[in-house]
Tab-separated table of C-alpha atoms in Angstrom:
chain	number	residue	atom	x	y	z
X	1	MET	CA	71.879	-23.487	92.659
X	2	SER	CA	70.700	-22.981	96.223
X	3	GLN	CA	71.398	-19.821	98.189
X	4	THR	CA	73.905	-21.708	100.350
X	5	GLN	CA	75.724	-22.996	97.259
X	6	ALA	CA	75.762	-19.491	95.774
X	7	ILE	CA	77.264	-18.053	98.967
X	8	GLU	CA	79.971	-20.720	98.971
X	9	LYS	CA	80.663	-20.039	95.290
X	10	VAL	CA	81.087	-16.299	95.994
X	11	LYS	CA	83.382	-17.011	98.949
X	12	GLY	CA	85.472	-19.401	96.832
X	13	THR	CA	85.703	-16.914	93.977
X	14	LEU	CA	86.851	-14.144	96.321
X	15	GLU	CA	89.446	-16.434	97.890
X	16	ALA	CA	90.722	-17.602	94.494
X	17	GLY	CA	91.014	-14.002	93.291
X	18	ARG	CA	93.150	-12.773	96.200
X	19	PRO	CA	96.508	-13.704	94.621
X	20	GLN	CA	95.579	-11.823	91.437
X	21	MET	CA	94.615	-8.733	93.467
X	22	ALA	CA	97.751	-8.730	95.633
X	23	GLY	CA	99.406	-5.341	95.533
X	24	GLN	CA	96.508	-3.799	93.590
X	25	VAL	CA	93.636	-4.041	96.058
X	26	ASP	CA	93.727	-3.472	99.805
X	27	ILE	CA	90.761	-5.306	101.363
X	28	GLU	CA	89.811	-3.493	104.556
X	29	LYS	CA	86.589	-5.303	105.381
X	30	GLU	CA	84.995	-8.581	104.339
X	31	GLU	CA	82.301	-9.631	106.790
X	32	TRP	CA	79.595	-12.209	106.195
X	33	GLU	CA	76.374	-12.142	108.189
X	34	GLY	CA	74.159	-14.888	106.833
X	35	ASN	CA	73.659	-14.154	103.145
X	36	LYS	CA	74.988	-10.580	103.323
X	37	LEU	CA	78.603	-9.597	102.684
X	38	THR	CA	79.712	-6.179	103.896
X	39	PHE	CA	82.897	-5.060	102.188
X	40	ALA	CA	85.360	-2.200	101.970
X	41	PHE	CA	88.449	-1.986	99.818
X	42	THR	CA	90.793	0.460	98.162
X	43	ALA	CA	91.913	-0.019	94.575
X	44	GLN	CA	93.995	2.492	92.648
X	45	LYS	CA	93.573	4.981	95.521
X	46	GLN	CA	89.758	4.732	95.231
X	47	HIS	CA	87.881	3.630	98.376
X	48	ILE	CA	84.763	1.526	97.761
X	49	THR	CA	82.332	0.230	100.373
X	50	GLY	CA	79.096	-1.667	100.130
X	51	THR	CA	77.151	-4.854	100.526
X	52	LEU	CA	76.466	-7.946	98.478
X	53	LEU	CA	73.215	-9.729	99.232
X	54	VAL	CA	72.914	-13.292	97.939
X	55	GLU	CA	69.237	-14.063	97.419
X	56	ASP	CA	67.579	-17.245	96.185
X	57	LYS	CA	67.840	-16.359	92.495
X	58	SER	CA	69.849	-13.156	92.387
X	59	PHE	CA	72.686	-11.059	93.747
X	60	VAL	CA	72.087	-7.490	94.912
X	61	ILE	CA	75.149	-5.256	95.090
X	62	ASP	CA	74.946	-1.854	96.737
X	63	ALA	CA	78.294	-0.073	96.476
X	64	LYS	CA	79.319	3.454	97.331
X	65	LEU	CA	81.548	4.648	94.518
X	66	PRO	CA	83.818	7.664	94.771
X	67	LEU	CA	82.921	10.588	92.517
X	68	MET	CA	85.702	9.730	90.080
X	69	LEU	CA	84.239	6.258	89.452
X	70	ARG	CA	80.584	7.291	89.243
X	71	MET	CA	80.945	8.282	85.615
X	72	PHE	CA	81.831	4.625	84.901
X	73	GLU	CA	78.940	3.240	86.952
X	74	GLY	CA	77.139	1.751	83.931
X	75	LYS	CA	80.263	0.004	82.681
X	76	ILE	CA	81.043	-1.313	86.166
X	77	GLU	CA	77.493	-2.612	86.550
X	78	LYS	CA	77.682	-4.370	83.169
X	79	MET	CA	81.051	-5.922	84.017
X	80	LEU	CA	79.760	-7.178	87.385
X	81	GLY	CA	76.708	-8.672	85.665
X	82	GLU	CA	78.964	-10.577	83.292
X	83	GLN	CA	81.113	-11.807	86.176
X	84	VAL	CA	78.048	-13.025	88.078
X	85	LYS	CA	76.988	-15.080	85.039
X	86	THR	CA	80.307	-16.933	85.179
X	87	LEU	CA	79.615	-17.810	88.832
X	88	LEU	CA	76.316	-19.434	87.933
């Protein structure tokens, strides 16, 4: 899949997921600049910010997790990896 196709796939997935997140996630920022998404949201009173970079053959996520979620960082990373595989 090309980078452009991957970006469109991510955008479509985010859009499709909004109804499922209603009432659980407050999206404060979702800004695309080329292949880079800058995001900020609050879920379960936890504020998360970061970027998602869509490269030719990979996704790079850099998220700032609150202290309470840092102990689950490995599990979150694994879950995101599995979700990315479903996109491809």
